Short mmCIF file of C-alpha atoms and ligand atoms in Angstrom, two decimals:
data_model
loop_
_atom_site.label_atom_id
_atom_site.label_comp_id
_atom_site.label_asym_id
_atom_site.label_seq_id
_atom_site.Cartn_x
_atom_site.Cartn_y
_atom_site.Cartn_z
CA UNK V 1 -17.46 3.59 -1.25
CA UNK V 2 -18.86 2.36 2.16
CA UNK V 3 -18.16 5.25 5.57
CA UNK V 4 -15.71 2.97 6.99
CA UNK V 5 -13.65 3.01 3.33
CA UNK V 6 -14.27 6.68 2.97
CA UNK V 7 -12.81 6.91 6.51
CA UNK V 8 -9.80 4.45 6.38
CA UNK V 9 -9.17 6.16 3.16
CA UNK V 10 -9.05 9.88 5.16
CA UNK V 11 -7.09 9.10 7.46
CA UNK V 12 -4.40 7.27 5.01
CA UNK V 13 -4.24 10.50 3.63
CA UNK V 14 -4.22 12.63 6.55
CA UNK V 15 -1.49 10.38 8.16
CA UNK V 16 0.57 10.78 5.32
CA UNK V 17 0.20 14.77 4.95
CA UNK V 18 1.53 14.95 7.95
CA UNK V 19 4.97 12.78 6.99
CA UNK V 20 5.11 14.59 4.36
CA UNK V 21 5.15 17.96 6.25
CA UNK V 22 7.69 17.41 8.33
CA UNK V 23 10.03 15.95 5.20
CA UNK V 24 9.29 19.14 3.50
CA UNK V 25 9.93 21.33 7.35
CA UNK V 26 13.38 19.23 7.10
CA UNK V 27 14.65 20.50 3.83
CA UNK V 28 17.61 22.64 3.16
CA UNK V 29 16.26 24.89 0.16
CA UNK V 30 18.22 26.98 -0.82
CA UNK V 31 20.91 24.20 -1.02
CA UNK V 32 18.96 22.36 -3.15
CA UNK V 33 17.74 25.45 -5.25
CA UNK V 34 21.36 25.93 -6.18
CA UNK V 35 22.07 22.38 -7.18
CA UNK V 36 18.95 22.56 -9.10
CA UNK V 37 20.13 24.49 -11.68
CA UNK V 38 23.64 24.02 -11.36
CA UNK V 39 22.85 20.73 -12.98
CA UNK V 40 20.55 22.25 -15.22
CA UNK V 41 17.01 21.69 -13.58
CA UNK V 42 17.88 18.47 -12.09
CA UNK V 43 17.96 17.15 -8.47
CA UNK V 44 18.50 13.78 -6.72
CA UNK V 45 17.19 14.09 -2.73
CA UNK V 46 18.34 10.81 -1.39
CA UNK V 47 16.90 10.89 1.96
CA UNK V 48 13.93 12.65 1.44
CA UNK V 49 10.98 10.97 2.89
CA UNK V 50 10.73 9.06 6.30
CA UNK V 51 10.50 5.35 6.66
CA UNK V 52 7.08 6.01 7.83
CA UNK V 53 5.96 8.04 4.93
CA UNK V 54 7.40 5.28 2.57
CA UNK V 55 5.26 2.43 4.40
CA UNK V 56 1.90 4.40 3.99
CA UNK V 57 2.95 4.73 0.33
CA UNK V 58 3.65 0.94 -0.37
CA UNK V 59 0.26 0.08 1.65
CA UNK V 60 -1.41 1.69 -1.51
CA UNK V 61 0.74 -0.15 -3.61
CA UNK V 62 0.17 -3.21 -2.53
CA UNK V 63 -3.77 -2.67 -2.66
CA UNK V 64 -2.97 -1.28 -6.72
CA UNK V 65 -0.58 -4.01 -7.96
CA UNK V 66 -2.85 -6.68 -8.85
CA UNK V 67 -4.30 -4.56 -10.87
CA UNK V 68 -1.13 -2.94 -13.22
CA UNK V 69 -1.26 -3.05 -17.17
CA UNK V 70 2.30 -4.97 -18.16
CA UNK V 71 3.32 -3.44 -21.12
CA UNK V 72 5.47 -4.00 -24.27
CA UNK V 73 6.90 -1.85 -27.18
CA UNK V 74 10.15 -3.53 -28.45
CA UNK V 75 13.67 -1.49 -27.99
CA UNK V 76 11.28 0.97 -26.38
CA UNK V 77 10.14 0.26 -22.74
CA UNK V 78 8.75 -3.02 -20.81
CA UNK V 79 7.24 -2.67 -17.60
CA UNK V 80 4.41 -2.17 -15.55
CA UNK V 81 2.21 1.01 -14.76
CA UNK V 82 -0.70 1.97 -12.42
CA UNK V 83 -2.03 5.28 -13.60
CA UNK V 84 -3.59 7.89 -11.61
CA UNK V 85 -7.19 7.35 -12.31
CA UNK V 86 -6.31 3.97 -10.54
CA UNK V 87 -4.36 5.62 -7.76
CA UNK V 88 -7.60 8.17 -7.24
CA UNK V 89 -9.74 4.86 -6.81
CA UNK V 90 -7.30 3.31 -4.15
CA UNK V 91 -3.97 5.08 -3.61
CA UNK V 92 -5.16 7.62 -1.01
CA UNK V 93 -1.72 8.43 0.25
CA UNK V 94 -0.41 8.92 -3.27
CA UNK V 95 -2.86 10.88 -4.41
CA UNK V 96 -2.89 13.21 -0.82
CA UNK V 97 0.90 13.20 -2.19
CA UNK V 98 0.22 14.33 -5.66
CA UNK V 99 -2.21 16.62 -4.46
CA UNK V 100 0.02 18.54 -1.53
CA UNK V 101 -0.28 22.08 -2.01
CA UNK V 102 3.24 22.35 0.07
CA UNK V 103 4.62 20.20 -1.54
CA UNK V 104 3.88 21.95 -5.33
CA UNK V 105 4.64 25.51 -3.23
CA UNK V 106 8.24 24.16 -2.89
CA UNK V 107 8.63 22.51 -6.03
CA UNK V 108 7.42 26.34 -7.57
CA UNK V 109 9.90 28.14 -5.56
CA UNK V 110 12.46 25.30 -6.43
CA UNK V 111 12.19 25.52 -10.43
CA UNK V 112 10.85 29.38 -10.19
CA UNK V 113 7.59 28.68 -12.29
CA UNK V 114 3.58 28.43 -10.43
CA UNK V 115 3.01 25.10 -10.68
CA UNK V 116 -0.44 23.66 -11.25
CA UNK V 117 -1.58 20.07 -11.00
CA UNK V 118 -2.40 18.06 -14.41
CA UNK V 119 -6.06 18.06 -15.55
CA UNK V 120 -8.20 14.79 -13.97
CA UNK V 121 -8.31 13.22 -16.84
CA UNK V 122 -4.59 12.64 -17.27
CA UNK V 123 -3.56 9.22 -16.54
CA UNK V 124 0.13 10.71 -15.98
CA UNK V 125 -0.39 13.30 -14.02
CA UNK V 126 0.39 10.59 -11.08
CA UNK V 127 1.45 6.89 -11.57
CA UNK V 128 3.26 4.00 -10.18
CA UNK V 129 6.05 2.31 -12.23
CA UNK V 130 6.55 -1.98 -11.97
CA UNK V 131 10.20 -3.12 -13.19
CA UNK V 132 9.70 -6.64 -11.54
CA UNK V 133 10.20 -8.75 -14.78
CA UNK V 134 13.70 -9.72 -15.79
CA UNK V 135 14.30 -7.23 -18.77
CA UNK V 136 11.68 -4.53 -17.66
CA UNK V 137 13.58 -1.06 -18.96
CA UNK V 138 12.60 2.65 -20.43
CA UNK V 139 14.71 3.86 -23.20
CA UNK V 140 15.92 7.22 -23.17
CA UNK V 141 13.40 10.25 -24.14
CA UNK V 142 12.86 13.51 -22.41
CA UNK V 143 9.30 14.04 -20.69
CA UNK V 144 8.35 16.40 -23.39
CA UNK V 145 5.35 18.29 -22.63
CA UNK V 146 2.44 18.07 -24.50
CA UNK V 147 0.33 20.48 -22.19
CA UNK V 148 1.29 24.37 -23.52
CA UNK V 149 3.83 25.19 -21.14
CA UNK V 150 6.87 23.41 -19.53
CA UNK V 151 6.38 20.10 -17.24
CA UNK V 152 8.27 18.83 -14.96
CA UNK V 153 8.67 15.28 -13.73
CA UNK V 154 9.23 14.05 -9.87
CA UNK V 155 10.24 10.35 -9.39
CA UNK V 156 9.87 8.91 -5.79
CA UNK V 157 11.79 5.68 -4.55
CA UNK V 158 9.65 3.05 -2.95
CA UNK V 159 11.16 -0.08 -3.66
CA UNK V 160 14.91 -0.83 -4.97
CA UNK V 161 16.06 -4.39 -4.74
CA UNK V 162 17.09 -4.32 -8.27
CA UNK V 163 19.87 -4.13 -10.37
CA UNK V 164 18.11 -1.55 -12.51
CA UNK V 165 19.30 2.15 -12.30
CA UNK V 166 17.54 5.55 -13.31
CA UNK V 167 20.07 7.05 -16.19
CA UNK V 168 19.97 10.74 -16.36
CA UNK V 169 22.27 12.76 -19.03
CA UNK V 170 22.40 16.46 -17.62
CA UNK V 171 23.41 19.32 -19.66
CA UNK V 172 22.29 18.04 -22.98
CA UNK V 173 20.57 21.33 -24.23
CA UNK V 174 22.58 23.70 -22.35
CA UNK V 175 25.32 25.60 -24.37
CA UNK V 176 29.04 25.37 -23.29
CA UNK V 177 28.54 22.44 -20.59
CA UNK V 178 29.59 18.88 -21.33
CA UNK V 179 26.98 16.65 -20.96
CA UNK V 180 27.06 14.64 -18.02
CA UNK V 181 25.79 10.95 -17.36
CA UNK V 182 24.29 9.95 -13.69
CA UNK V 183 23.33 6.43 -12.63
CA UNK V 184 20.93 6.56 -9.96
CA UNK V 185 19.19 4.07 -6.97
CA UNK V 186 15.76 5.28 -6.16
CA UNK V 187 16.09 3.70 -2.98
CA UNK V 188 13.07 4.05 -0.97
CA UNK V 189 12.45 7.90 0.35
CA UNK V 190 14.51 9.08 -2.16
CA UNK V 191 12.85 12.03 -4.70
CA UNK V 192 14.40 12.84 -8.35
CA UNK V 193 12.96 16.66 -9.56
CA UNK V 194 13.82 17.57 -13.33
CA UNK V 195 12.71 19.72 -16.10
CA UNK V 196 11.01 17.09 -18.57
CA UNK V 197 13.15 19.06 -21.99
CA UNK V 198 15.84 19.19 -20.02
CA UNK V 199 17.35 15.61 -18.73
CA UNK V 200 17.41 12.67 -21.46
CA UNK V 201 16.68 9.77 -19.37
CA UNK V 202 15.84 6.08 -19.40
CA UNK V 203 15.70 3.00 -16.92
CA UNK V 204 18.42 0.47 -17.35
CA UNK V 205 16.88 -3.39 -17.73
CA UNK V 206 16.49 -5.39 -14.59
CA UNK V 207 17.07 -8.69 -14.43
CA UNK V 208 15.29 -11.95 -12.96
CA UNK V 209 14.37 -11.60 -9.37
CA UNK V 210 14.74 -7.74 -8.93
CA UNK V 211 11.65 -5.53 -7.94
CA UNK V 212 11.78 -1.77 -8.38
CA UNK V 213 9.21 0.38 -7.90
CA UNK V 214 8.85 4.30 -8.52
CA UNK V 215 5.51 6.69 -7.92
CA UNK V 216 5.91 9.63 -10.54
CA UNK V 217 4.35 13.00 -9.84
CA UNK V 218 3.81 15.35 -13.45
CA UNK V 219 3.01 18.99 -12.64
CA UNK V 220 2.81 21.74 -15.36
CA UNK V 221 3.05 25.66 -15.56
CA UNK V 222 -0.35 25.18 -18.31
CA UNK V 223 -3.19 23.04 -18.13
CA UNK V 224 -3.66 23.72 -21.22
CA UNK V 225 -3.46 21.22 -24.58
CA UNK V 226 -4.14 21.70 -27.87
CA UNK V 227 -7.05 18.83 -29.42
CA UNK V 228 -4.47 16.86 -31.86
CA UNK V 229 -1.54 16.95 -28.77
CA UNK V 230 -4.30 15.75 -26.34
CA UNK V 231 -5.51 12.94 -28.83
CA UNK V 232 -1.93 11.91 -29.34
CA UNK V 233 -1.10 11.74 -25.56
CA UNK V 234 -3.62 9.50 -25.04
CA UNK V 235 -3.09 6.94 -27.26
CA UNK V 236 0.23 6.81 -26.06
CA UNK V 237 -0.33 6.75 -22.81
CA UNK V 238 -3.03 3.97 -23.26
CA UNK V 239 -0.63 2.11 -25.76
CA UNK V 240 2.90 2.55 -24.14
CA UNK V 241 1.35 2.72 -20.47
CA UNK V 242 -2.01 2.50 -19.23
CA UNK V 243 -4.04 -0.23 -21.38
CA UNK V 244 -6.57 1.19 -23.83
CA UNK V 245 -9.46 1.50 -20.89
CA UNK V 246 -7.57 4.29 -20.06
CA UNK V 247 -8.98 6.01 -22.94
CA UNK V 248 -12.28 5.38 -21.67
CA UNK V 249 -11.36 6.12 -18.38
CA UNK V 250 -10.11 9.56 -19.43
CA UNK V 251 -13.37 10.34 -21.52
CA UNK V 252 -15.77 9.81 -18.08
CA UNK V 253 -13.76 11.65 -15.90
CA UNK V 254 -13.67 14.53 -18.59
CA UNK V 255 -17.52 14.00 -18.56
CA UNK V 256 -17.92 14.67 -14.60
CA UNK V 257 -15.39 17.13 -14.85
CA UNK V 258 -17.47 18.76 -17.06
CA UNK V 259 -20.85 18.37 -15.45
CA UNK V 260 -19.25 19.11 -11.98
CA UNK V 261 -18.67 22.83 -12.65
FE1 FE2 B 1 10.35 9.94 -18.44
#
């Protein structure tokens, strides 16, 4: 990286820590804590982040696009993803987003747990989601967590001129509640928090013409993952996401991970 990249790339982050300050400053919490798990450990924000804060977030998108592994698994998911060893290379407003330790001390307080970043060598632990092919979709799953403890998922709206809706089913593992079935816009700014075991979810398809784009954010209450789980993870993340240079990808930044301590 050259000074005046290491720079530029500074202040993208600094500008944006400071959006995302006052977005945080601007929150009712204790509102929001009580919807949280009134709906089970879910919560839709739709006005979360400035206009502002989106546009420093779709500068790095724009700069990571070209680069997205399209991917395919029939009656499964079709899409495109950007994982976060590619958003540490050129997403610095993403990653200064991932990274926000105010931002992880309200989402602690908010689902009552410490929350710690994923390892480095997770491609999850950020990414950016493409449905800009007619078709593009995610069936439903939960975001079960392979790490030791619980993880919890936070989708951010940055582009929504699509069709295609985020479908969340609340209340499916939670005795005496009917479940309960939510179509949602991630329109730009907006911010969806859940427990991963809690809310079965998928994306609906999107048809020809319509661009969507979502940045997810994975934190954890364990770093921790058994060998087989970790082995497991990766291959699916480098066959249902990230390409299979991911793989590679993870095993060098495991290495300087490694060496760095
Ligand atoms: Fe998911």
């Amino acid at each position: 990286m050259t000074p005046e990249t290491a720079s530029a790339t500074s202040t993208a982050a600094a500008a944006f820590a400071a959006e995302l300050e006052r977005a945080l400053a601007a929150l009712d919490v204790e509102r929001l804590g009580r919807e949280y798990w009134e709906q089970d450990e879910f919560l839709f924000v739709p006005d979360f982040l400035s206009g502002a804060a989106v546009a420093r977030l779709l500068a790095d998108v724009e700069r990571l696009e070209p680069g997205l592994n399209r991917n395919y698994i029939p009656r499964h998911k079709k899409g495109g993803s950007v994982s976060h060893f590619a958003i540490a290379d050129g997403g610095p407003a993403l990653l200064a987003f991932y990274r926000s330790d105010g931002f992880r001390r309200f989402l602690s307080g908010l689902v009552r747990a410490e929350l710690q970043l994923c390892p480095d060598e997770d491609p999850h632990a950020c990414a950016l989601y493409f449905y800009t092919e007619a078709g593009d979709h995610m069936g439903h799953h939960y975001d079960t967590s392979y790490y030791r403890g619980a993880r919890y998922t936070v989708l951010v709206g940055l582009v929504q001129d699509s069709s295609s809706r985020l479908l969340c089913r609340l209340h499916t593992r939670q005795e005496g509640r009917a479940p309960r079935d939510l179509a949602v816009a991630t329109t730009p700014g907006s911010m969806v928090i859940f427990n991963g075991d809690k809310v079965y979810h998928g994306v609906s398809p999107s048809e020809a013409g319509d661009r969507r784009v979502v940045l997810t954010l994975e934190y954890v209450t364990s770093r921790e993952m058994g060998r087989l789980k970790r082995a497991f993870s990766n291959l699916k993340d480098a066959f249902a996401y990230f390409g299979i240079r991911s793989l590679w990808q993870a095993r060098g930044r495991r290495r300087a991970t490694a060496s760095s301590v």
